[in-house]
mmCIF file of C-alpha atoms in Angstrom:
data_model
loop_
_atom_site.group_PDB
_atom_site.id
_atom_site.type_symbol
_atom_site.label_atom_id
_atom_site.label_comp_id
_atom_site.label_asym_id
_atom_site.label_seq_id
_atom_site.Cartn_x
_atom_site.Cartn_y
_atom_site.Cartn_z
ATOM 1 C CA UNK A 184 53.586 37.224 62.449
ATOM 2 C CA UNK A 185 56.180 36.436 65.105
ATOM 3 C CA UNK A 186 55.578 35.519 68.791
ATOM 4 C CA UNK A 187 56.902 39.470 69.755
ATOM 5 C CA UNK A 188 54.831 41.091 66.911
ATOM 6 C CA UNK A 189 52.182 39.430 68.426
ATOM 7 C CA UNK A 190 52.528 40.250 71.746
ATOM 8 C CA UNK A 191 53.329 43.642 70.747
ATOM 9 C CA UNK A 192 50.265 44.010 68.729
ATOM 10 C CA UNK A 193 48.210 42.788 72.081
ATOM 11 C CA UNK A 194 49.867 45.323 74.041
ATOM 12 C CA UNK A 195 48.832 48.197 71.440
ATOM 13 C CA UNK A 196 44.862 46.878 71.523
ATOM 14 C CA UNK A 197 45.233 47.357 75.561
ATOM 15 C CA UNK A 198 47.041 50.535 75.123
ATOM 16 C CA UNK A 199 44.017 51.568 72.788
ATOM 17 C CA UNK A 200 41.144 50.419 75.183
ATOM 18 C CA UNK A 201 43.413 52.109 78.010
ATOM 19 C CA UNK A 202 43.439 55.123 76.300
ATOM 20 C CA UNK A 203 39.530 55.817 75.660
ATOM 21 C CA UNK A 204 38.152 58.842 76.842
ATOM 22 C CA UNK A 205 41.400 60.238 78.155
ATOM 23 C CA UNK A 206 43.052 63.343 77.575
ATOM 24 C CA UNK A 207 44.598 62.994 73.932
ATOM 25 C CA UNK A 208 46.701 66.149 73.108
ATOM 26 C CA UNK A 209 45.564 67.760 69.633
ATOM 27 C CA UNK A 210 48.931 69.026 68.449
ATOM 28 C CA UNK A 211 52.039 66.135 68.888
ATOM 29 C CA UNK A 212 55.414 67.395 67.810
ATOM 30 C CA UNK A 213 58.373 65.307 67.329
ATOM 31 C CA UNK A 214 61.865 65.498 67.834
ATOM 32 C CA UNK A 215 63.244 62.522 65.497
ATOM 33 C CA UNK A 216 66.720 61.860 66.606
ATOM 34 C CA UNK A 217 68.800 58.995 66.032
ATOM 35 C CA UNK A 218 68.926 58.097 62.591
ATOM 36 C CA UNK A 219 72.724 57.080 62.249
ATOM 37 C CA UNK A 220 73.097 54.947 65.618
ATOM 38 C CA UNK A 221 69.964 53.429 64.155
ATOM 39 C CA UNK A 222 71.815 52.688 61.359
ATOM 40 C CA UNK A 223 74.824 51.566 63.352
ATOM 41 C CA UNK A 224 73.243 49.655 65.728
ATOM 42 C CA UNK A 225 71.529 47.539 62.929
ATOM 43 C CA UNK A 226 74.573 46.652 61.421
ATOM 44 C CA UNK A 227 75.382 49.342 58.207
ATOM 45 C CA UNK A 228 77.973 50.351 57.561
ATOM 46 C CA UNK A 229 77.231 53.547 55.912
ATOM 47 C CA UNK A 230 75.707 55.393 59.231
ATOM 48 C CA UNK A 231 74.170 57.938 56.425
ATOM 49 C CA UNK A 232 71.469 54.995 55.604
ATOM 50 C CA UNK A 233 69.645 55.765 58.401
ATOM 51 C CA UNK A 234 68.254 59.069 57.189
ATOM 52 C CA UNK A 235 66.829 57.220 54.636
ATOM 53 C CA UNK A 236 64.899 54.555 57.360
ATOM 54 C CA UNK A 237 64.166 57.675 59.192
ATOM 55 C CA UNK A 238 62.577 59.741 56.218
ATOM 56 C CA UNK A 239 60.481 57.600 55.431
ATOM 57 C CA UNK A 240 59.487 56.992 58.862
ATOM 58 C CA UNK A 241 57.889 60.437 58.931
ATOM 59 C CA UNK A 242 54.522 59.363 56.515
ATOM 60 C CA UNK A 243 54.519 56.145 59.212
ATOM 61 C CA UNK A 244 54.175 58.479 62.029
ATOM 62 C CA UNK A 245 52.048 60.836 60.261
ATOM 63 C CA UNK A 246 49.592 57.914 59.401
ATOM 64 C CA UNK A 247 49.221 56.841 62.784
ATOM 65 C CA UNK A 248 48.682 60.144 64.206
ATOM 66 C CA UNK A 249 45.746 60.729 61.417
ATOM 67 C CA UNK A 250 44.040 57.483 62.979
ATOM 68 C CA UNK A 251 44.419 58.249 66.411
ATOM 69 C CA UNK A 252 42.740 61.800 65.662
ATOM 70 C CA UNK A 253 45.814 63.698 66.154
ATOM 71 C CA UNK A 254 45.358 66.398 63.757
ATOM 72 C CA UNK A 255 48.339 68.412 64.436
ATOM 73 C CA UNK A 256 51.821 67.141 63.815
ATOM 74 C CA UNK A 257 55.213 69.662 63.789
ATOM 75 C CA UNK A 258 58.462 67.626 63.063
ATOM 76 C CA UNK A 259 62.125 68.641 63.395
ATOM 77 C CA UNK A 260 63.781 67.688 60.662
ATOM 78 C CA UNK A 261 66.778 69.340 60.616
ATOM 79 C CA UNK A 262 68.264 72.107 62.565
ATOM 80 C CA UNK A 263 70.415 75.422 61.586
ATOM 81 C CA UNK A 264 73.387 74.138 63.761
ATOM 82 C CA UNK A 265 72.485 70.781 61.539
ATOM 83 C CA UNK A 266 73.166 72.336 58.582
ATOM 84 C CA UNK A 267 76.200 73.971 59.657
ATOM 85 C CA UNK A 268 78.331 71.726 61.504
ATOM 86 C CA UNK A 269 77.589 68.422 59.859
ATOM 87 C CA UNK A 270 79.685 67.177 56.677
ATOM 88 C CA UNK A 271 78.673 68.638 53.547
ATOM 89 C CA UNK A 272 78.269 65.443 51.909
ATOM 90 C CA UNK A 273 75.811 64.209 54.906
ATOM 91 C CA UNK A 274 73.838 67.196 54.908
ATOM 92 C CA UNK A 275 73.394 66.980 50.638
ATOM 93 C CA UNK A 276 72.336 63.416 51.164
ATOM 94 C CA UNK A 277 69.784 64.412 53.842
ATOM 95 C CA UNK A 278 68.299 67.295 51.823
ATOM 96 C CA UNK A 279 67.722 64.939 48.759
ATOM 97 C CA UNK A 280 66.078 62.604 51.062
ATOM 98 C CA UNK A 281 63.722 65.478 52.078
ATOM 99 C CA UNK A 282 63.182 66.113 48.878
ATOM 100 C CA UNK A 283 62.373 62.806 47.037
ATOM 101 C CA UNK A 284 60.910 61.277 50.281
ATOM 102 C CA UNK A 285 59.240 64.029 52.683
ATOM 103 C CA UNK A 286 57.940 66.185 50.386
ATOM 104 C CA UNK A 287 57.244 63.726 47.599
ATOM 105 C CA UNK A 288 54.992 61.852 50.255
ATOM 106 C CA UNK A 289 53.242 64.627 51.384
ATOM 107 C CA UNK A 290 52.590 65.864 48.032
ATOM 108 C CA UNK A 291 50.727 63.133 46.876
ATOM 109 C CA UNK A 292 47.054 63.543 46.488
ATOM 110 C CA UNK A 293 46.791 60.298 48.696
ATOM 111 C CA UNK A 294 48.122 62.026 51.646
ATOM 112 C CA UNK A 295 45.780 64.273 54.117
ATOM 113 C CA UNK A 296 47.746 66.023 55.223
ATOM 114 C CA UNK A 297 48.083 69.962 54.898
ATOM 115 C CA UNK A 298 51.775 71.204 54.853
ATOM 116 C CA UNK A 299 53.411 74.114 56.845
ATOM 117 C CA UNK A 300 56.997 75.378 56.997
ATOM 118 C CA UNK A 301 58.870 76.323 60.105
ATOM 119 C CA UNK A 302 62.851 77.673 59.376
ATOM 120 C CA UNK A 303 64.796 79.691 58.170
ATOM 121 C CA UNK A 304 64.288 78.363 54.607
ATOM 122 C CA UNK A 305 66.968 80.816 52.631
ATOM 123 C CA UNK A 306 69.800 77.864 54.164
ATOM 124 C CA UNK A 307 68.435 75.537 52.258
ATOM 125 C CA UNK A 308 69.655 74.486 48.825
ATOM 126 C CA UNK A 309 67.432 75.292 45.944
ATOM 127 C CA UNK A 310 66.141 72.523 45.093
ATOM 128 C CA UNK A 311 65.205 71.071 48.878
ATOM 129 C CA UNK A 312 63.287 75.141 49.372
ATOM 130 C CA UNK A 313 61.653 74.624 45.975
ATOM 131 C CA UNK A 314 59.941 70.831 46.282
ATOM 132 C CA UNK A 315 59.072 71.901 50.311
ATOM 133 C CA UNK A 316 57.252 75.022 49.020
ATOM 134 C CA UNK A 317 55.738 72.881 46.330
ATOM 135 C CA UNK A 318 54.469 70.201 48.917
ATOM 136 C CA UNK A 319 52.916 73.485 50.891
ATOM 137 C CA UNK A 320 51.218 75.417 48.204
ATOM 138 C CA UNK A 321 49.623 72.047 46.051
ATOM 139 C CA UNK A 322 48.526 71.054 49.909
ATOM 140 C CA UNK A 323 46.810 74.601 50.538
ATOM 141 C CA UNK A 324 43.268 74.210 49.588
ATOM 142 C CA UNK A 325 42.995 70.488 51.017
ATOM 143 C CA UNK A 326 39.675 69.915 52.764
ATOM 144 C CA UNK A 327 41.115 67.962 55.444
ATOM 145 C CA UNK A 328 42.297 69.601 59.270
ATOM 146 C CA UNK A 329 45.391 67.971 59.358
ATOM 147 C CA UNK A 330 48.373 70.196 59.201
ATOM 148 C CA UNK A 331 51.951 69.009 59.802
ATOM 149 C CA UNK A 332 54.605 71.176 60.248
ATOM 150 C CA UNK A 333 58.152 70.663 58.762
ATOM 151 C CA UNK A 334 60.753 72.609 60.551
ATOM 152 C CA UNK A 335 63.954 72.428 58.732
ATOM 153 C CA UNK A 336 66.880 75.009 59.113
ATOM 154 C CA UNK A 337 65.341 75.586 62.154
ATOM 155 C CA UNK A 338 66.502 76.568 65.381
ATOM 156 C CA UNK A 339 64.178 78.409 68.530
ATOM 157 C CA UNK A 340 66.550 81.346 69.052
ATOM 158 C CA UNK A 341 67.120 82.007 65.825
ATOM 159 C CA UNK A 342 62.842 82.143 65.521
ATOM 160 C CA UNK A 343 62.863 84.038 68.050
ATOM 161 C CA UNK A 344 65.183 86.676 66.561
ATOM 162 C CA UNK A 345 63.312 86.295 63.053
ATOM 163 C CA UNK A 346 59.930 87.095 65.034
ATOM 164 C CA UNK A 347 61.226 90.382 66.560
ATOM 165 C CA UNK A 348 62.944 91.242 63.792
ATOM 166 C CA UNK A 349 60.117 91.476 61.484
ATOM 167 C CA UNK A 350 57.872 92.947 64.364
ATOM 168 C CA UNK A 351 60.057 95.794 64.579
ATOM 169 C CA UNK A 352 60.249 96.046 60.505
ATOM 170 C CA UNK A 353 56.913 96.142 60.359
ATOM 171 C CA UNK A 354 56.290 98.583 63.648
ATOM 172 C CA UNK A 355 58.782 101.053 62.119
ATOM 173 C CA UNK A 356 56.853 100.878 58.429
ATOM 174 C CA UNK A 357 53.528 102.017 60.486
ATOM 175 C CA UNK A 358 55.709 104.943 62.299
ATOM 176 C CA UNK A 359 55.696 103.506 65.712
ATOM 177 C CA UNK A 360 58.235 104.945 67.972
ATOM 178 C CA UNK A 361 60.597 102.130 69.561
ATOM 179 C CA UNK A 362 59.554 103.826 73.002
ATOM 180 C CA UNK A 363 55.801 103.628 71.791
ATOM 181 C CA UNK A 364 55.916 99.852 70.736
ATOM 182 C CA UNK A 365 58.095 99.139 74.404
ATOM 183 C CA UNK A 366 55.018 100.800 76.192
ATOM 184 C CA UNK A 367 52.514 98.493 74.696
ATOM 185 C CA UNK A 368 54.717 94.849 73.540
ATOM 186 C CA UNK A 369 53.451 91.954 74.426
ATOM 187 C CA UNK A 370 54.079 87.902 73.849
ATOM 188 C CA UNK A 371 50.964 87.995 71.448
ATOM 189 C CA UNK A 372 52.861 90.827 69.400
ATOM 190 C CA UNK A 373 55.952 88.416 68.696
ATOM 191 C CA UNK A 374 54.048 85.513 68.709
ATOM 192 C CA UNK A 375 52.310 87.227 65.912
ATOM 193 C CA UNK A 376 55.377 87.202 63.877
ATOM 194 C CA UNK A 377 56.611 83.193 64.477
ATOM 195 C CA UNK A 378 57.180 80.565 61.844
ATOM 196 C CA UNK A 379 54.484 79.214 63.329
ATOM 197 C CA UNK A 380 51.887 81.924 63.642
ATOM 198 C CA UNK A 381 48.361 81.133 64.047
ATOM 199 C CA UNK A 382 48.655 77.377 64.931
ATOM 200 C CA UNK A 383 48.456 76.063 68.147
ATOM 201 C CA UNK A 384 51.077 75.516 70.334
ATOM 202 C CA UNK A 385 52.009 71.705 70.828
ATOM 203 C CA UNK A 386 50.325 69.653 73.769
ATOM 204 C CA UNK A 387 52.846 67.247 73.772
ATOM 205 C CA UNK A 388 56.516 67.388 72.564
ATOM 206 C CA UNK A 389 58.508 63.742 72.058
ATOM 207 C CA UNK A 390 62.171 63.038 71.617
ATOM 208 C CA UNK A 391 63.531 59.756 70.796
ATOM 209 C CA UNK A 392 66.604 58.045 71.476
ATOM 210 C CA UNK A 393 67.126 58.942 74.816
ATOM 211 C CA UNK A 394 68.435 62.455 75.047
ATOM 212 C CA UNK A 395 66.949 64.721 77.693
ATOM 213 C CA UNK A 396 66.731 67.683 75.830
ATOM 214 C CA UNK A 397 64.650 69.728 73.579
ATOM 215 C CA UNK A 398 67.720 71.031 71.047
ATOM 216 C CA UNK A 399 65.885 74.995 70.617
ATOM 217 C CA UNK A 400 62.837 72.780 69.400
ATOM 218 C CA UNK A 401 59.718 75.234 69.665
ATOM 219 C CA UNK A 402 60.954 76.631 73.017
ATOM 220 C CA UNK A 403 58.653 80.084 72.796
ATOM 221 C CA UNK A 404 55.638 76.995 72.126
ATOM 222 C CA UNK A 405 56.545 74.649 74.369
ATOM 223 C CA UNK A 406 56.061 76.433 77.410
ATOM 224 C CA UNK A 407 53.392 74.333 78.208
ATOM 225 C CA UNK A 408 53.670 71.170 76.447
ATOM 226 C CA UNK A 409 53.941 67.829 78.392
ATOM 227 C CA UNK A 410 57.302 66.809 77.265
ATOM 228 C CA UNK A 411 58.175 62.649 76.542
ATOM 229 C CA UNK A 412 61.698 61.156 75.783
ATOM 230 C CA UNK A 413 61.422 57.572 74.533
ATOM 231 C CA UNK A 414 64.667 55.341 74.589
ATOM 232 C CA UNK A 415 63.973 54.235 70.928
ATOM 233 C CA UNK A 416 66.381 55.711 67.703
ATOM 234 C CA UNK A 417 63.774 57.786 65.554
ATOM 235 C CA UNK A 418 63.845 54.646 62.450
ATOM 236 C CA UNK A 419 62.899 52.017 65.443
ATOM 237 C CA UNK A 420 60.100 54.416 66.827
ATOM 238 C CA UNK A 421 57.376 52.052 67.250
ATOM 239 C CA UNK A 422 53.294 52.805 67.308
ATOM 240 C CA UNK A 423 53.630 51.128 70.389
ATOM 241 C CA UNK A 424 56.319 53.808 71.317
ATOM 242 C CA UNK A 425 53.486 56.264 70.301
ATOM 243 C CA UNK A 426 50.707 54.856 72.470
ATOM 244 C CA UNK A 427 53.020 54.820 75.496
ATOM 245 C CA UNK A 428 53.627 58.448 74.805
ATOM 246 C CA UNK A 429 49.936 59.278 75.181
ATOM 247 C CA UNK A 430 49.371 57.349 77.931
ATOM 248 C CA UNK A 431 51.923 59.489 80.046
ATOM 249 C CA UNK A 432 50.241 62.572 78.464
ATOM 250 C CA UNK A 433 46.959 61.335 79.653
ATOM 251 C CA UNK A 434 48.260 60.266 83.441
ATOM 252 C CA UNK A 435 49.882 63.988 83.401
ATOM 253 C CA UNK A 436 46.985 65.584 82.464
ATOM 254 C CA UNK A 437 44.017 63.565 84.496
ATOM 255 C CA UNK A 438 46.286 64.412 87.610
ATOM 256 C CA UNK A 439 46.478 68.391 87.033
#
C-alpha cells in the first residue's frame, strides 16, 4: 500500500467514525458522468475505454453502498438524448458493455441486489432490452431489500410524458371524462404511472465530474433530494468520494 492509499484509507476510518449516528439517506442515486475524459485524462487513446472502467465501476459502487446500509441505489446509465446524438459505433460499444458487464454482474447469484428498470426501454437494441430484463426477472424473488435501479434510455421529460400518457390510457379505458379526471388529478395519480412507481424517491442525488446539473435525471423525484456534485470523472469515483458525499448529506440534514 502506498503512502496516499494509506492516508486515504485513514481519512475513510475518520469519515466512518464521523459519520455514526447521522442522518444517512436510504435511497442514493447517481449520475455517473465522465467516462471518456477519464479515459483521456489517464492517457488512452481510445476515449471509448472509459465506459468500460466506468461499467464496471457500477458493482464497486453498488458494493459499498450495500455495506454502508444504503439499500436503495438508481443509476443513470445512459440517457435518450445519449442514445441519439452520440456516434453509433460509441453507443453499440456502450450497450454491449451494459450487457456483458452491468447486467451480467447483477445477475449473478453472488450479487444482492434486486434489479429495476427506469426508460424508455423500446430504444434499446435487442439484445441490451433482453439481458436487462433478464437481470430483473432472475433478481425478482431475491430475499434481500436492496433494489438498484438502472435507468437507461432515460430522460425526466420524456417520463414524465410516458406517466401521463398511460394515466390518461388507462382513465379513458375506465370511462372517465377528461373534465372528470381534471376535477380530481393529482401528483399521486401520475406518480402512480412513473418508471419508478412505488419506490421511494431518492434522499440524495450525486453527479460526478464537476457539472452542475442534473441532465432530466429523476426531476419529478428529486424534488426533495439533497443534491452533491463531486469533481471526480465517474471511473476515478472514490469510496472516499462516497463518504464525503454523506457527510454533506448529514451536515444538510442535522441543520434543517
Amino acid at each position: 500500500m502506498s503512502v496516499i492509499d494509506a492516508i486515504r484509507r485513514l481519512d475513510e476510518r475518520r469519515l466512518e467514525r464521523v459519520l455514526r449516528g447521522r442522518p444517512r439517506p436510504e435511497h442514493v442515486g447517481i449520475v455517473m458522468d465522465g467516462n471518456r475524459r477519464w479515459a483521456r485524462q489517464v492517457g488512452f487513446d481510445d476515449p471509448r475505454i472509459g465506459h468500460r472502467y466506468g461499467s464496471e465501476h457500477v458493482s464497486t459502487l453498488l458494493g459499498w453502498c450495500h455495506d454502508l446500509d444504503i439499500r436503495q441505489v438508481t443509476v443513470f446509465v445512459a440517457s435518450t438524448d445519449n442514445l441519439a446524438k452520440r456516434e453509433s459505433d460509441e453507443v453499440a460499444h456502450l450497450m454491449q458493455l451494459v450487457e456483458d458487464v452491468v447486467a451480467e454482474q447483477l445477475a449473478r447469484p453472488s450479487s444482492p441486489w434486486r434489479v429495476h428498470l427506469a426508460g424508455r426501454l423500446d430504444m434499446l437494441p435487442d439484445s441490451t432490452r433482453h439481458a436487462l430484463k433478464h437481470a430483473a426477472e432472475v433478481t425478482r424473488e431475491r430475499p434481500t431489500n436492496a433494489d438498484v435501479t438502472i435507468a437507461i434510455a432515460y430522460g425526466g421529460r420524456e417520463e414524465i410524458v410516458d406517466a401521463v400518457r398511460s394515466l390518461l390510457d388507462e382513465e379513458a379505458r375506465a370511462g372517465t371524462t377528461a373534465r372528470e379526471l381534471s376535477e380530481r388529478l393529482t401528483d399521486a395519480d401520475i406518480a402512480a404511472h412513473l418508471y419508478t412507481a412505488g419506490r421511494a424517491d431518492p434522499d440524495l442525488i450525486i453527479r460526478t465530474s464537476g457539472e452542475r446539473r442534473l441532465s432530466g435525471f429523476l426531476i419529478w423525484q428529486s424534488t426533495r433530494s439533497e443534491l452533491h456534485f463531486c469533481d471526480s470523472y465517474w471511473p476515478g469515483f472514490r469510496r472516499i468520494d462516497l463518504l464525503r458525499a454523506l457527510r454533506a448529506f448529514a451536515d444538510r440534514r442535522a441543520g434543517t
